[in-house]
Short mmCIF file of C-alpha atoms in Angstrom, two decimals:
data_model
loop_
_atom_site.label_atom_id
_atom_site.label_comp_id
_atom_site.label_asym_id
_atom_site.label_seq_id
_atom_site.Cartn_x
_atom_site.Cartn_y
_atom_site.Cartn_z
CA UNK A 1 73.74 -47.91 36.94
CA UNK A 2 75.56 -47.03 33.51
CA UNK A 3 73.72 -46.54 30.86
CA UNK A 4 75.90 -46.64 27.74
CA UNK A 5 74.84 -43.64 25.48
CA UNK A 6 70.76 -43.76 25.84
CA UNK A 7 68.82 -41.57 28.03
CA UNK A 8 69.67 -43.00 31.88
CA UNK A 9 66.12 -45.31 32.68
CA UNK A 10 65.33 -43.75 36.27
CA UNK A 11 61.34 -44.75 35.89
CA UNK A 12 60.59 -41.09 34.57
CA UNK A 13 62.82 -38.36 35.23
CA UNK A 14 63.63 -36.99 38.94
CA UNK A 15 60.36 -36.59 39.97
CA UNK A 16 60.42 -34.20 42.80
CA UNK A 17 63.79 -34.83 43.41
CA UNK A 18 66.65 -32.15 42.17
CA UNK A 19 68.20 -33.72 39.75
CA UNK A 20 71.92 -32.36 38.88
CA UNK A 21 73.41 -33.27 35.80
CA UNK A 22 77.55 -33.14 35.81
CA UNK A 23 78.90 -32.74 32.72
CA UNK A 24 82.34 -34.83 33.89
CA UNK A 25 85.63 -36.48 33.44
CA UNK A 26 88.07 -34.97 36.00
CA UNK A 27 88.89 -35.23 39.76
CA UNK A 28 86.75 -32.06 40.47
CA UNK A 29 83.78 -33.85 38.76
CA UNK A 30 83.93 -36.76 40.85
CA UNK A 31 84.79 -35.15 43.62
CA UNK A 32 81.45 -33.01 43.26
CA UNK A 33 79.18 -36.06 42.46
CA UNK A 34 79.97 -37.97 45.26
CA UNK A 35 79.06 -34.75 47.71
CA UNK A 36 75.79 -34.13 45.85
CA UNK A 37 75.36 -38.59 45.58
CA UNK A 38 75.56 -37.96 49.60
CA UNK A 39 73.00 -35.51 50.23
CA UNK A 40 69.19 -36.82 50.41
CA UNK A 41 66.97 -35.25 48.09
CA UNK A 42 69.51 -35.43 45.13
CA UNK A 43 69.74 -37.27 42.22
CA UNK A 44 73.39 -36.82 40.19
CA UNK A 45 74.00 -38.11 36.63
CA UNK A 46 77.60 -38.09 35.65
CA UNK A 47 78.12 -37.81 31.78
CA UNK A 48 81.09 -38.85 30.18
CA UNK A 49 82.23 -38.84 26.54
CA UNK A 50 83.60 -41.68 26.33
CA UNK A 51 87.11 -41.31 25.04
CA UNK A 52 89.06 -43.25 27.99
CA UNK A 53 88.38 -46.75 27.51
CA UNK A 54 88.11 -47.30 31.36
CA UNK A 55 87.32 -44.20 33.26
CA UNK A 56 87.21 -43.88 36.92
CA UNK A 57 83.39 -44.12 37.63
CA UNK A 58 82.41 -41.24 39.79
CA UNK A 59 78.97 -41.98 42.42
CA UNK A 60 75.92 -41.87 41.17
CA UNK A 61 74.38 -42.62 37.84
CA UNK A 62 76.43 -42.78 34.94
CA UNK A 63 75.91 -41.89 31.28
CA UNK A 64 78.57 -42.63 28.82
CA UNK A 65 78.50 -41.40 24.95
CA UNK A 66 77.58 -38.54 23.33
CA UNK A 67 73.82 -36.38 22.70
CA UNK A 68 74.95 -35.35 18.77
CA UNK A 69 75.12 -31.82 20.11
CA UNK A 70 73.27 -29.42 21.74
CA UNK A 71 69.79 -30.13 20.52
CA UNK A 72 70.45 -33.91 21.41
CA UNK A 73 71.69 -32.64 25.33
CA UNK A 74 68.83 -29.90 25.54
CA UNK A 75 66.30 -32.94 24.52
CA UNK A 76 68.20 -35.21 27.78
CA UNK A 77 67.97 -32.19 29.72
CA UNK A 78 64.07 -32.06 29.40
CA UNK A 79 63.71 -35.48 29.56
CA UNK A 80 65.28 -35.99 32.81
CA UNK A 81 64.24 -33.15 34.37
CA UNK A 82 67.33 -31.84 35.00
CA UNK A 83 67.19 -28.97 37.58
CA UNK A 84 70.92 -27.82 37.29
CA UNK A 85 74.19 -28.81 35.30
CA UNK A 86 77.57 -28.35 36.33
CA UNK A 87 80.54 -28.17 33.37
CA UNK A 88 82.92 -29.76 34.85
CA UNK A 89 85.02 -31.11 31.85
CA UNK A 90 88.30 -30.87 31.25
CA UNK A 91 89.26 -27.15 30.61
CA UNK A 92 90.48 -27.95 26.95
CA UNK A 93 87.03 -29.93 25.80
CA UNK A 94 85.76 -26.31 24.20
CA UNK A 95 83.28 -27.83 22.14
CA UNK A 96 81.96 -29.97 24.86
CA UNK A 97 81.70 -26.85 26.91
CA UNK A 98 79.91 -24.58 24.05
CA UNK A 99 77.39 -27.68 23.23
CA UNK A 100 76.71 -27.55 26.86
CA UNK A 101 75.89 -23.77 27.31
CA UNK A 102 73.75 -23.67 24.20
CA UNK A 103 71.96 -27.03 25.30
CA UNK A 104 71.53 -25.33 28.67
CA UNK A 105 69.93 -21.89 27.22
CA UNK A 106 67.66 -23.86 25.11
CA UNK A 107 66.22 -26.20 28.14
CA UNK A 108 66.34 -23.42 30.43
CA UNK A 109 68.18 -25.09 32.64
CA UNK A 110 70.74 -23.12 35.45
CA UNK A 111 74.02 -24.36 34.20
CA UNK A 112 77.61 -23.41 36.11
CA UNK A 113 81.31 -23.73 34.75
CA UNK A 114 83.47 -25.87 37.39
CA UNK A 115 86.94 -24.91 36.13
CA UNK A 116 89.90 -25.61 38.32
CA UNK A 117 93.04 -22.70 38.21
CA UNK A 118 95.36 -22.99 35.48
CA UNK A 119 99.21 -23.25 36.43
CA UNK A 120 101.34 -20.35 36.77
CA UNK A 121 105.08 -20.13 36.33
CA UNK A 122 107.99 -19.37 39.44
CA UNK A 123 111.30 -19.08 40.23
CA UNK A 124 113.37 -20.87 37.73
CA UNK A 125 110.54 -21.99 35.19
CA UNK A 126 111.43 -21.55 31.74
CA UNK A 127 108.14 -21.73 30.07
CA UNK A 128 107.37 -20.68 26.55
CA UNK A 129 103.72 -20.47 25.44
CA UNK A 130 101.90 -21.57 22.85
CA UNK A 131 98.09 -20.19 21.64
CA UNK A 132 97.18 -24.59 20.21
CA UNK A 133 98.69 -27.35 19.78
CA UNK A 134 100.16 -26.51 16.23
CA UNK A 135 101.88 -23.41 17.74
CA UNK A 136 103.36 -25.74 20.46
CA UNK A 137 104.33 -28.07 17.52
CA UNK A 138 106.10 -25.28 15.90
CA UNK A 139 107.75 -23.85 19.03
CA UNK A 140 110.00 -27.10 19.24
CA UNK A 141 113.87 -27.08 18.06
CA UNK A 142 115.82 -29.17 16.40
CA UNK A 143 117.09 -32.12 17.15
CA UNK A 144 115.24 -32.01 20.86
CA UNK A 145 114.33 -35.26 22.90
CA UNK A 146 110.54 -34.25 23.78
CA UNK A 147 108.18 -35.29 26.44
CA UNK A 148 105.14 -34.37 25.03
CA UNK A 149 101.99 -34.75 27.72
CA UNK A 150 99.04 -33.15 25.93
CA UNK A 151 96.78 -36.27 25.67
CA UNK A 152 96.24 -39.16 23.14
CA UNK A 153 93.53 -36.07 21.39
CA UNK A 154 95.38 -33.33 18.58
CA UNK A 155 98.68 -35.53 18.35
CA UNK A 156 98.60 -35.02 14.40
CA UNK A 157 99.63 -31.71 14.91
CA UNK A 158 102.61 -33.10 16.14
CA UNK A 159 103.00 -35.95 12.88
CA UNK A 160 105.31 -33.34 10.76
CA UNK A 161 107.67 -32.51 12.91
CA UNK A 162 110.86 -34.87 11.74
CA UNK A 163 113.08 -33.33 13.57
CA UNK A 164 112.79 -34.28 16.80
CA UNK A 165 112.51 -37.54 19.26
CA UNK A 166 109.09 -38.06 21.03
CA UNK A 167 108.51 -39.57 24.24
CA UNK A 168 104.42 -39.70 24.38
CA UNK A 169 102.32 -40.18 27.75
CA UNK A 170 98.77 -41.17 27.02
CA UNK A 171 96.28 -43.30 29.20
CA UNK A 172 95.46 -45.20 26.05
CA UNK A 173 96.95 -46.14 22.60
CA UNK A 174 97.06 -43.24 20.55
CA UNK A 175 95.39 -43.60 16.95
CA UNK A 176 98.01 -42.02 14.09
CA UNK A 177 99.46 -40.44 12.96
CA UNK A 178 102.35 -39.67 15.09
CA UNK A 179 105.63 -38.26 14.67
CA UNK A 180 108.15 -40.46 12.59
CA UNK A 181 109.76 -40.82 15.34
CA UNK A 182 107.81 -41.47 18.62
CA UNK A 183 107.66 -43.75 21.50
CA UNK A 184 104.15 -44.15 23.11
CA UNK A 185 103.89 -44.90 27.40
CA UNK A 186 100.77 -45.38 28.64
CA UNK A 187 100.12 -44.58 32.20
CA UNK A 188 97.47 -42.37 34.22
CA UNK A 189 97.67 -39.89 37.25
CA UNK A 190 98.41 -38.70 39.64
CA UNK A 191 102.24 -38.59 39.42
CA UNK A 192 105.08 -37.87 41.84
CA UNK A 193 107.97 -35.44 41.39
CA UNK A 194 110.28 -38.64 42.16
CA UNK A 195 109.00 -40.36 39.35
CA UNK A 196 108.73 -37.60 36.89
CA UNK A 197 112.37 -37.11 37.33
CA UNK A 198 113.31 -40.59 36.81
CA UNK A 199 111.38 -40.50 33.74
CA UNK A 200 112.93 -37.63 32.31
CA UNK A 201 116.49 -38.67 33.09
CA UNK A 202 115.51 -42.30 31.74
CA UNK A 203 115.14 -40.89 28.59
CA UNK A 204 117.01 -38.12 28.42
CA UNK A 205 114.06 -35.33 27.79
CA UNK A 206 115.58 -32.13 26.99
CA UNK A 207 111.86 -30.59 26.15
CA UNK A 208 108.64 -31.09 28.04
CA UNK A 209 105.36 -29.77 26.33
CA UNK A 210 102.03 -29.71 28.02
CA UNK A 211 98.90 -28.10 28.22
CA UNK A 212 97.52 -25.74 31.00
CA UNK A 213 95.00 -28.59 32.37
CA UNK A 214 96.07 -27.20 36.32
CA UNK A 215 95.13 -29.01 38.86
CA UNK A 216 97.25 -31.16 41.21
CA UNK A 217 97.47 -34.90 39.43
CA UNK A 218 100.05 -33.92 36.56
CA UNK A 219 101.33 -30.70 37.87
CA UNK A 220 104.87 -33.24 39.30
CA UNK A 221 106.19 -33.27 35.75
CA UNK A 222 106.76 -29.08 35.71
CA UNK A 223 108.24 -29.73 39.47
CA UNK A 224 110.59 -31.74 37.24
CA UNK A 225 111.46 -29.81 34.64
CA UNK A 226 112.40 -26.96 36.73
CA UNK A 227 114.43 -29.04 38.86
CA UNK A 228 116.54 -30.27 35.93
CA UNK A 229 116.06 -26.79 34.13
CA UNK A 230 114.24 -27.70 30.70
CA UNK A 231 112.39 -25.48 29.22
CA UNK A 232 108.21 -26.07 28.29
CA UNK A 233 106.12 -25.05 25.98
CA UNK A 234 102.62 -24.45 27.50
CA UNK A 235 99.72 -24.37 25.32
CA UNK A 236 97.58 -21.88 26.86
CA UNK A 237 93.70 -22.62 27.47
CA UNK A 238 90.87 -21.65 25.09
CA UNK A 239 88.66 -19.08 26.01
CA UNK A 240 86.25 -19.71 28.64
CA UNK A 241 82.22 -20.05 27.91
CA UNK A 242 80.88 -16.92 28.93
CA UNK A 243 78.94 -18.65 31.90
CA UNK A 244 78.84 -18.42 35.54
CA UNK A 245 82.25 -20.04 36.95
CA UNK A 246 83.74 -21.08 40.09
CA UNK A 247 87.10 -22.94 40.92
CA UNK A 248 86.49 -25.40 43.29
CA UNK A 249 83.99 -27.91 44.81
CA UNK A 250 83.02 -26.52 47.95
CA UNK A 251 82.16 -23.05 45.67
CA UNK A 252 80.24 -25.32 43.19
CA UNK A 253 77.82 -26.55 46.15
CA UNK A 254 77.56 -22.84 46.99
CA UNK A 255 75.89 -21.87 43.40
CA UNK A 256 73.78 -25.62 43.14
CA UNK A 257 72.32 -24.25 46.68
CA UNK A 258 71.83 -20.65 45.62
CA UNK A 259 70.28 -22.31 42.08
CA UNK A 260 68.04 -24.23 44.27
CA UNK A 261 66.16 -21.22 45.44
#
């Protein structure tokens, strides 16, 4: 069942069932939701924002749309009875993530950060941080062909720079602006080195900019780049919500257990 913005109609909340609420959008979300859609005794509602126009579905009940911030999540919270939450959005939605913590403290509900590892740099990387998007915007020299990765979301920061070319991955269209002079792809993860390389050659990228998202589906693109020696420019994550975190599934389960009593 999908319920497309509304509270999710269950026929009155979980009952006595625990009912975990996963804040979602990314392999690690889905991943989670179908080992907690699994167990007996569980009831998991996946929330998504919305912003892909067809996301992959993880098990369980779905909720797409917004709450209008954290007094309109705390109210869901209470209203489904929601024994536990899981953030497990992507690790650059920062306001999701804040309107989630404060939603959580006001509902009183256990809530735990599911944040996968960020990348790290080796042996012939060349990789040049920036602290946002407009930093990374700034960091990019003249006349460069540009593979720019960092989702269809902040590309106006990007719509000034005139002196560069702009190859742009999204998984959908892009609303401007854009750079004067871009060229939009649309295609979704997970990627292989092969085809990263092809790509680049294709179009002769000579810069690759991304943003620390980690993980394993789009992680082929920096086996790329060092392969053919381009430099990146990595915007670096926001800061964390001071919450409980863990960095995988398995330790995820862990807490929702130990939350359970």
């Amino acid at each position: 069942m999908i319920d497309m913005g509304g509270v999710v109609d269950n026929g009155g909340g979980c009952g006595q069932t625990r009912c975990v609420a996963i804040l979602g959008g990314t392999g690690e979300a889905r991943a989670l939701a179908a080992e907690l859609h699994a167990r007996p005794g569980i009831r998991v509602v996946s929330t998504l924002a919305g912003r892909v126009r067809a996301p992959r579905l993880p098990a369980g009940e779905v909720r797409i749309g917004g709450f209008g911030g954290p007094d309109g999540l705390a109210g869901w919270l209470r209203a489904e009875r929601v024994t536990a939450m899981v953030d497990a959005t992507h690790p650059f939605a920062e306001r999701i993530s804040a309107s989630a913590a404060e939603a959580a403290r006001r509902a009183g509900v256990p809530i735990v950060v599911l944040r996968r590892p960020g990348w790290t740099p080796g042996p012939g990387d060349d990789w040049r941080f920036a602290d946002d998007l407009a930093h990374a915007a700034r960091l990019i020299p003249p006349n460069a062909r540009v593979f720019l990765t960092t989702g269809r979301q902040g590309l106006a920061a990007f719509a000034a720079v005139e002196h560069a070319a702009f190859l742009i991955r999204c998984v959908d269209p892009p609303d401007p602006p854009l750079p004067p002079d871009a060229e939009v792809i649309l295609a979704r993860g997970p990627y292989t080195e092969a085809g990263e390389l092809a790509l680049l050659r294709a179009h002769k990228i000579g810069v690759l900019v991304t943003k620390d998202s980690g993980g394993a589906a789009t992680v082929a693109k920096l086996s790329a780049a060092r392969t053919l020696g381009l430099p990146v420019i990595v915007v670096r994550r926001p800061p964390a919500p001071d919450l409980p975190t863990v960095a995988t599934v398995a330790a995820a389960l862990s807490w929702l257990d130990s939350a359970a009593g």
